[in-house]
mmCIF file with all atom_site columns, C-alpha atoms in Angstrom:
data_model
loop_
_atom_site.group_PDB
_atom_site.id
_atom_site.type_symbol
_atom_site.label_atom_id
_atom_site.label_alt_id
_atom_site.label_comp_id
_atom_site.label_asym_id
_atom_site.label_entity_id
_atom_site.label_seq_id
_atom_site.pdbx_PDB_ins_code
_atom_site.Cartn_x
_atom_site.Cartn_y
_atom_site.Cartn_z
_atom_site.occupancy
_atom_site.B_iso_or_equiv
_atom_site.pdbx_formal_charge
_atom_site.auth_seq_id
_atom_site.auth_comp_id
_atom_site.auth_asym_id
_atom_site.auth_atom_id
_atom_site.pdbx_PDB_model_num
ATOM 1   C CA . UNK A 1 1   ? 0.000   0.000  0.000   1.00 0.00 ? 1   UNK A CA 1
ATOM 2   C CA . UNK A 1 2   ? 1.090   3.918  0.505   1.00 0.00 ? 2   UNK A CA 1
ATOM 3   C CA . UNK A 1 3   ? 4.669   4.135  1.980   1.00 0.00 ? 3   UNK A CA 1
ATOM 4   C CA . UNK A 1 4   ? 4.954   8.003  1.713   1.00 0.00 ? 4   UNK A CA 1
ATOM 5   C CA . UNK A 1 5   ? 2.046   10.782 1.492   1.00 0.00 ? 5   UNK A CA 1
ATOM 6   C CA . UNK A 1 6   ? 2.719   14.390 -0.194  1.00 0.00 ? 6   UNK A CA 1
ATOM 7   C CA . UNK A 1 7   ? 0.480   17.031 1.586   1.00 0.00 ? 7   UNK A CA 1
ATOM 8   C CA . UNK A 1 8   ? 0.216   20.391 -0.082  1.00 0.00 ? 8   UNK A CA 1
ATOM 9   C CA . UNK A 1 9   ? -0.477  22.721 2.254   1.00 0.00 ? 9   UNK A CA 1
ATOM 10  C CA . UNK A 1 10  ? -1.539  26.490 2.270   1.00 0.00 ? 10  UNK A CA 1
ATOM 11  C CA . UNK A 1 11  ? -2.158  27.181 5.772   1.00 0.00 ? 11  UNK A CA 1
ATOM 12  C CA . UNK A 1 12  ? -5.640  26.779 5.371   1.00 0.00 ? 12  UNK A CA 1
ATOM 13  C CA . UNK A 1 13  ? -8.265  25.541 7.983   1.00 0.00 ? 13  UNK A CA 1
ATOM 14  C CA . UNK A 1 14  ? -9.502  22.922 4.235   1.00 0.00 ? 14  UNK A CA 1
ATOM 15  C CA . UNK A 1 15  ? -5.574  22.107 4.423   1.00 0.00 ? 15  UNK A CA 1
ATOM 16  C CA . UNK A 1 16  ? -5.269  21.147 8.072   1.00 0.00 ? 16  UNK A CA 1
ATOM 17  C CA . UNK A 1 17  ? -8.384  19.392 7.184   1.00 0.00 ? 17  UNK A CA 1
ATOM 18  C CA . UNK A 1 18  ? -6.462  16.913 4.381   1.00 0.00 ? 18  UNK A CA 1
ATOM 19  C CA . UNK A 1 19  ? -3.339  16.996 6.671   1.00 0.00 ? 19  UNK A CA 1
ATOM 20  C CA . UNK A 1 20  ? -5.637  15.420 9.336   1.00 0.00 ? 20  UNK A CA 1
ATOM 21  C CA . UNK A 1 21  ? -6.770  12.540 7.432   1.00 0.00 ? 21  UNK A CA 1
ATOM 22  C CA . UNK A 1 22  ? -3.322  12.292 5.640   1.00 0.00 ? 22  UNK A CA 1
ATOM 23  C CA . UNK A 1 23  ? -2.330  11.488 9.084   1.00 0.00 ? 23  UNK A CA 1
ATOM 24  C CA . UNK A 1 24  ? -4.674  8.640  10.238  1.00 0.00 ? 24  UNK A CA 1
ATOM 25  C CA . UNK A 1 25  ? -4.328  7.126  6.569   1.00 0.00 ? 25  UNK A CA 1
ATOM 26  C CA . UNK A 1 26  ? -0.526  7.686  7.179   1.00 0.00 ? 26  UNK A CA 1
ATOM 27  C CA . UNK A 1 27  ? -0.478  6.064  10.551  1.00 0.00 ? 27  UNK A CA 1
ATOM 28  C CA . UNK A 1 28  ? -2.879  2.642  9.986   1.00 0.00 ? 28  UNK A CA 1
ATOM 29  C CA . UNK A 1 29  ? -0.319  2.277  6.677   1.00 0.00 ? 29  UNK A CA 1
ATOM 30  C CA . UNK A 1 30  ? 3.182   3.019  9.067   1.00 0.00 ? 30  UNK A CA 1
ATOM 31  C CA . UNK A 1 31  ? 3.625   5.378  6.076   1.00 0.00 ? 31  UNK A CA 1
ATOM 32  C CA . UNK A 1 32  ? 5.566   8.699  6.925   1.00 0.00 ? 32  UNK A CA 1
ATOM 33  C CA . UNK A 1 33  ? 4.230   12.284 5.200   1.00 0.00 ? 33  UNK A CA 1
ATOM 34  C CA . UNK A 1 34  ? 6.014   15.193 3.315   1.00 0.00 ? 34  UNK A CA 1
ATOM 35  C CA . UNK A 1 35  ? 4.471   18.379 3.428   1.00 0.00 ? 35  UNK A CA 1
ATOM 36  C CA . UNK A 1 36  ? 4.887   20.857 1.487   1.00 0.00 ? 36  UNK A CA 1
ATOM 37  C CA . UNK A 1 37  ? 4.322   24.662 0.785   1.00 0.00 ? 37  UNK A CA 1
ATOM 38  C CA . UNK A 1 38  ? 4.310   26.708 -2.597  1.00 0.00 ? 38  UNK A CA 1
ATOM 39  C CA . UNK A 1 39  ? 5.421   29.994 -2.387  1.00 0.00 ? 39  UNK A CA 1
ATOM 40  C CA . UNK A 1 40  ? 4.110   32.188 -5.318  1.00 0.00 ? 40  UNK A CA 1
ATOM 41  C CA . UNK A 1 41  ? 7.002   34.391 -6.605  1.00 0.00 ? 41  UNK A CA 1
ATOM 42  C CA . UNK A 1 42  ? 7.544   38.320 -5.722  1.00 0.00 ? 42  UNK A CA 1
ATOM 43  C CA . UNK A 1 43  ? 6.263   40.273 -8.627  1.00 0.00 ? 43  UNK A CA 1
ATOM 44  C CA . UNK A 1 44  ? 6.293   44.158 -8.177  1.00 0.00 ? 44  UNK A CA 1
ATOM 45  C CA . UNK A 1 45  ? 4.249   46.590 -9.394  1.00 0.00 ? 45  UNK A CA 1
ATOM 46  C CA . UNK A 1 46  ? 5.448   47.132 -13.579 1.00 0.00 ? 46  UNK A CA 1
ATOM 47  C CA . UNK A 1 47  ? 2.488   48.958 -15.113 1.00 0.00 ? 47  UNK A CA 1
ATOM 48  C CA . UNK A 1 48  ? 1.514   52.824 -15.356 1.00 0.00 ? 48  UNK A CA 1
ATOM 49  C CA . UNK A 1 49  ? 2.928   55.562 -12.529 1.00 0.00 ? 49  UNK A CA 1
ATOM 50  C CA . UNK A 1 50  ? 2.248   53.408 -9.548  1.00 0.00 ? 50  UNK A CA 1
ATOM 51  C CA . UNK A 1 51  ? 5.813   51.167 -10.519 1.00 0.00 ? 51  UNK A CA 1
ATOM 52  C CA . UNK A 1 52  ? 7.158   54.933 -10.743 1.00 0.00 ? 52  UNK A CA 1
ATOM 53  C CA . UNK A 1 53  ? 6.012   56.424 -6.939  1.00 0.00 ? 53  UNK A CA 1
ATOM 54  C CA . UNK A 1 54  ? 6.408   53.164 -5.639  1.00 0.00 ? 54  UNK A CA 1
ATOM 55  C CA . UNK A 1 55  ? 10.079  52.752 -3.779  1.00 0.00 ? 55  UNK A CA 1
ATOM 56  C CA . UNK A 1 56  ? 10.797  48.676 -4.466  1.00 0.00 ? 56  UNK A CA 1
ATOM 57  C CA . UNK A 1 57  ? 13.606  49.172 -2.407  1.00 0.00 ? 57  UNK A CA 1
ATOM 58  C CA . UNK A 1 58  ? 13.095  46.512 0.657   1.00 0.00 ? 58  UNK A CA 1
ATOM 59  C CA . UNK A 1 59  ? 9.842   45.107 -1.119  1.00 0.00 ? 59  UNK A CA 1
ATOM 60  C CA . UNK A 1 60  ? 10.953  41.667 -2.724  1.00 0.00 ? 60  UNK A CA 1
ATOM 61  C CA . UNK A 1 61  ? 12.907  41.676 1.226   1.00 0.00 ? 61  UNK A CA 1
ATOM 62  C CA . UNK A 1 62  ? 10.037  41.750 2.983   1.00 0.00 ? 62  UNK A CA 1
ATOM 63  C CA . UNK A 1 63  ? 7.784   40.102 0.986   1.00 0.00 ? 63  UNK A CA 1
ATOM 64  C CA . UNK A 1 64  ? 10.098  36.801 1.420   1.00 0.00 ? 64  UNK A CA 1
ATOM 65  C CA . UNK A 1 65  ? 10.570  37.601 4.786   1.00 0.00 ? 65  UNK A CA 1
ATOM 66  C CA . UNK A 1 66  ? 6.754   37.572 4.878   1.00 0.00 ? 66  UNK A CA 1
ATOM 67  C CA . UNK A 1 67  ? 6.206   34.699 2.947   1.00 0.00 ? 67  UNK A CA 1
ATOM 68  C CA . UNK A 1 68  ? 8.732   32.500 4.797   1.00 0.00 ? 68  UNK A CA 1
ATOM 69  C CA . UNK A 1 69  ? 6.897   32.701 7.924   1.00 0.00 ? 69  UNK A CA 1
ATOM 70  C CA . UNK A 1 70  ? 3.814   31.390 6.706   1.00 0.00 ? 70  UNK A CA 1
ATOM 71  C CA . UNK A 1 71  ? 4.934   28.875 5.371   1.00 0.00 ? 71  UNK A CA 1
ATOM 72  C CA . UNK A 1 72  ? 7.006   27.797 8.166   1.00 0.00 ? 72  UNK A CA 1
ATOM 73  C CA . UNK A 1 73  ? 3.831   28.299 10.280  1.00 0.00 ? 73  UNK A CA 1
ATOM 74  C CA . UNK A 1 74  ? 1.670   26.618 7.972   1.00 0.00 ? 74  UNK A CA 1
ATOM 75  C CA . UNK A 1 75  ? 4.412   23.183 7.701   1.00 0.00 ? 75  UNK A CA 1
ATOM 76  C CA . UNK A 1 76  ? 4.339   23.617 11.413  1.00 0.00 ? 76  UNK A CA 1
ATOM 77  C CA . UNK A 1 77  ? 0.848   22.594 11.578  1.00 0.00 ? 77  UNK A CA 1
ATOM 78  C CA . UNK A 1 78  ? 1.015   19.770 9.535   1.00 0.00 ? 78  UNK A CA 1
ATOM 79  C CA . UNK A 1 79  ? 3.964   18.432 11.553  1.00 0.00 ? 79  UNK A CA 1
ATOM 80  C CA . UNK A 1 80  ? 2.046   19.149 14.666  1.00 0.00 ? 80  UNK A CA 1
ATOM 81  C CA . UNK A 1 81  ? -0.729  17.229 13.425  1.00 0.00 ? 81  UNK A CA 1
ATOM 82  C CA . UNK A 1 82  ? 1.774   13.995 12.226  1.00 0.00 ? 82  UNK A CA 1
ATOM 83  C CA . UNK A 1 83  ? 3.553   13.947 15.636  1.00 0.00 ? 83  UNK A CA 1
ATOM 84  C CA . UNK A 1 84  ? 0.229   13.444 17.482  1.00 0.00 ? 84  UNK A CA 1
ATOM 85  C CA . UNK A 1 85  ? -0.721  10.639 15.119  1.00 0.00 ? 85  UNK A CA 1
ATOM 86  C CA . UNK A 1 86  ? 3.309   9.349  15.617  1.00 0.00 ? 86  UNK A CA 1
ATOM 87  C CA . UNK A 1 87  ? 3.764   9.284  12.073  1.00 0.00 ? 87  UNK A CA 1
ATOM 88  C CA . UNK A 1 88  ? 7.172   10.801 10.708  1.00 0.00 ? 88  UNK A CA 1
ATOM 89  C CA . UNK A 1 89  ? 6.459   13.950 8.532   1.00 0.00 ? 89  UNK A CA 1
ATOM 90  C CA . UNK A 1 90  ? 9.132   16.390 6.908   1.00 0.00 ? 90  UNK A CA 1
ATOM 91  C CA . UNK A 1 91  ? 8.345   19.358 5.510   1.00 0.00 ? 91  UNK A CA 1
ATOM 92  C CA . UNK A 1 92  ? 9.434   22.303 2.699   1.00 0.00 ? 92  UNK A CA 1
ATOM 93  C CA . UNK A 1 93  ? 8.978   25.493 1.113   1.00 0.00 ? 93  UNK A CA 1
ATOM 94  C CA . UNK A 1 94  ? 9.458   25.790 -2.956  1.00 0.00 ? 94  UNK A CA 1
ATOM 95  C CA . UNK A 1 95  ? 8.801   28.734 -4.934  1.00 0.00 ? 95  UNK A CA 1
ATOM 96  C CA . UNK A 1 96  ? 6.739   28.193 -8.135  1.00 0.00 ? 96  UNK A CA 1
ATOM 97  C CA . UNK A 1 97  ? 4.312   30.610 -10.540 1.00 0.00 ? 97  UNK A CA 1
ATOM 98  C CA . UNK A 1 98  ? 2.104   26.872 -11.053 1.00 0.00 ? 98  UNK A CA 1
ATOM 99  C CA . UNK A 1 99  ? 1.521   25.441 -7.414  1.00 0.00 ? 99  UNK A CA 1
ATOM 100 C CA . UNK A 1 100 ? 0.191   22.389 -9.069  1.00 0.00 ? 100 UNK A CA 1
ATOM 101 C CA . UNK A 1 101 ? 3.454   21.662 -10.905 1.00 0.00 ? 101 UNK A CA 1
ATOM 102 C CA . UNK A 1 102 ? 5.536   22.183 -8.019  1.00 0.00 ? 102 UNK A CA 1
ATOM 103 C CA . UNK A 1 103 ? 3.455   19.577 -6.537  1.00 0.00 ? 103 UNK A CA 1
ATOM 104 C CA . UNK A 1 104 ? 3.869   17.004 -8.890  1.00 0.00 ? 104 UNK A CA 1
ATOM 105 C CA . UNK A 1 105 ? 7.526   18.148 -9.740  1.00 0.00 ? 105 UNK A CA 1
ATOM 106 C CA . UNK A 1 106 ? 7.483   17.232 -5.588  1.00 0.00 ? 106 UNK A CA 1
ATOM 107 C CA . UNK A 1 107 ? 5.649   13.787 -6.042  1.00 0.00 ? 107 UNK A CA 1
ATOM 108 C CA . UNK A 1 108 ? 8.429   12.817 -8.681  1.00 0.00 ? 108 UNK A CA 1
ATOM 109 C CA . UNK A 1 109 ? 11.650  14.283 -6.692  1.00 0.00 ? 109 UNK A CA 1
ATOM 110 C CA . UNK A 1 110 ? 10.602  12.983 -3.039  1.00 0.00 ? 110 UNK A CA 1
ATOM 111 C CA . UNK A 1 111 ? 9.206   9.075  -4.451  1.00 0.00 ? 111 UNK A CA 1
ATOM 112 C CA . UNK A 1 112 ? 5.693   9.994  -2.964  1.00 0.00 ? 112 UNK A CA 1
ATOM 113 C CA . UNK A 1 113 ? 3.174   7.202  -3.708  1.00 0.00 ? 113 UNK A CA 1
ATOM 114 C CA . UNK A 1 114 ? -0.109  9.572  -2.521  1.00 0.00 ? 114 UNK A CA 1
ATOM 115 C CA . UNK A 1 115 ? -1.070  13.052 -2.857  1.00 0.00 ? 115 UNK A CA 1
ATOM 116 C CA . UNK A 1 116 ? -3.578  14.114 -0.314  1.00 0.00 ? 116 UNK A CA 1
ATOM 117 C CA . UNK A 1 117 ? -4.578  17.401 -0.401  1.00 0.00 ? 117 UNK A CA 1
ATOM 118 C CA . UNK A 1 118 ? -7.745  19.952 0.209   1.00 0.00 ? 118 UNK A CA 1
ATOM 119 C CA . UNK A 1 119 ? -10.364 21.001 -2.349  1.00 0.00 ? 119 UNK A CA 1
ATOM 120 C CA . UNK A 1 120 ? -11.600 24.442 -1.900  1.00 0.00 ? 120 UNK A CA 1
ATOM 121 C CA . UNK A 1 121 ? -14.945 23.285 -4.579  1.00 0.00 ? 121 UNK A CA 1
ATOM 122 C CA . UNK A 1 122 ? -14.888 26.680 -6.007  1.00 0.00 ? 122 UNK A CA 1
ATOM 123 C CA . UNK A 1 123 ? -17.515 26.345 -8.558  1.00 0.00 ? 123 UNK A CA 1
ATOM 124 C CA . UNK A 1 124 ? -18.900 28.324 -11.670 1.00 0.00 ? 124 UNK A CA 1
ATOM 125 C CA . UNK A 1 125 ? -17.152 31.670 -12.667 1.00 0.00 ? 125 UNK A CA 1
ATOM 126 C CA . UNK A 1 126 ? -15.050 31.956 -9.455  1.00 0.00 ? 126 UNK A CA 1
ATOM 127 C CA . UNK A 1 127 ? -13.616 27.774 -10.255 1.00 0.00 ? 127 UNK A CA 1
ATOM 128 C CA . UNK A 1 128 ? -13.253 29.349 -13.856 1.00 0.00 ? 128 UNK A CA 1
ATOM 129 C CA . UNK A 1 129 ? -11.557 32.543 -13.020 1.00 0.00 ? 129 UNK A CA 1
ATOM 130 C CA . UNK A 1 130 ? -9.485  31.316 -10.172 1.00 0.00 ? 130 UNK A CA 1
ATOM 131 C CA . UNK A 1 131 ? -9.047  27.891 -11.579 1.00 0.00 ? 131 UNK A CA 1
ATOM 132 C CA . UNK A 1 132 ? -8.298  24.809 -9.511  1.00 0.00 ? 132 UNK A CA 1
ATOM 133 C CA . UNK A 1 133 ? -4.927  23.458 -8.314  1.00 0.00 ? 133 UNK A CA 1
ATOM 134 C CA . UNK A 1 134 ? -6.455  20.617 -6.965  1.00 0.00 ? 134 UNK A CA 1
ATOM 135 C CA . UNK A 1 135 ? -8.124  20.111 -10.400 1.00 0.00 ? 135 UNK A CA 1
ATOM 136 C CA . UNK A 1 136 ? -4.729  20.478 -12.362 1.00 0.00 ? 136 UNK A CA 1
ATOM 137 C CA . UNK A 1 137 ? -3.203  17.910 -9.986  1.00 0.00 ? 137 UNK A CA 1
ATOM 138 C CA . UNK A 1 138 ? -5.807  15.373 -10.679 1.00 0.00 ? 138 UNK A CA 1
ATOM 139 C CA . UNK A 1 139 ? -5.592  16.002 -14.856 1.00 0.00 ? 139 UNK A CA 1
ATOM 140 C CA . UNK A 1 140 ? -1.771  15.977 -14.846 1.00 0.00 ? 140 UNK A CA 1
ATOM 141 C CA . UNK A 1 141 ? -0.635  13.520 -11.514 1.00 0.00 ? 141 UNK A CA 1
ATOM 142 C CA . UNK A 1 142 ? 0.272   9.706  -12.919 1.00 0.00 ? 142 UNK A CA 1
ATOM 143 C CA . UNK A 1 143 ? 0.597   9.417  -8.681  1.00 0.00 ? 143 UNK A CA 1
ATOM 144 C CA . UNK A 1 144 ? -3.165  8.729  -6.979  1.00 0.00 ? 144 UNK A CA 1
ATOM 145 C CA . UNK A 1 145 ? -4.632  12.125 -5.288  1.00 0.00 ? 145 UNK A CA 1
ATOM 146 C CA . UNK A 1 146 ? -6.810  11.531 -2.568  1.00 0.00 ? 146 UNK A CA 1
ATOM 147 C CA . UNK A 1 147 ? -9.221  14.714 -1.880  1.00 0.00 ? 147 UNK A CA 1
ATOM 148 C CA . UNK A 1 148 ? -10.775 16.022 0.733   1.00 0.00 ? 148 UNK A CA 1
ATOM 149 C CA . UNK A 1 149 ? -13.465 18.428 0.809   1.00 0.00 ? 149 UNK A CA 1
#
């Protein structure tokens, strides 16, 4: 069966929610987790006056200083959540434009037989507008997703 479970993660209550039952599937299966958090890149503000009056000096800075706390705080959960269930979980940051590639590029580079991760079932124009990571996963994964809504 499963030996080793990816688990997106954005910090989300829906998240914590798949990291929960990535845990008890993780710990009936002695399988260990790898969780992991996609950091969109820092893009500053290029069109009209505003790139002008805006000083970029200290932006990109503190937007990764920014960004590298949540996502710490965010792996910290799922970790939290692993340890209680005793199942061995490590976790890391990556920085991607396509979340959903980063998590299959992740399936491929860590050997993860599962991906179990959180649906946010945005439907209609907001699921066409916003698309759906979860939804790229599942057209482009070869790996099984598991997801939870």
């Amino acid at each position: 069966m499963y030996k080793h479970i990816l688990v997106p993660t954005d910090g989300s209550k829906l998240s914590l929610k798949a990291a929960k039952e990535a845990a008890r599937l993780a710990q009936k299966l002695k399988a260990r987790i790898t969780t992991l958090y996609v950091i969109e890149p820092y893009l500053p503000p290029s069109s009209g006056e505003t790139a002008l009056l805006i000083r970029q000096a200290g932006l990109q800075e503190s937007y990764a200083k920014a960004m590298k706390e949540h996502s710490a705080a965010a792996l910290a959960k799922v970790g939290a959540v692993a340890a209680a269930a005793k199942v061995r979980c490590d976790g890391f940051a990556v920085t991607s434009f396509h979340p959903w590639e980063a998590i299959i590029k992740a399936t491929r580079a860590r050997k993860c037989d599962l991906i179990v991760m959180a649906s946010h079932g945005r439907r209609g124009l907001a699921g066409l507008i916003l698309g759906s990571e979860t939804h790229k996963v599942l057209t482009h994964s070869k790996t099984p997703v598991l997801v939870c809504r």
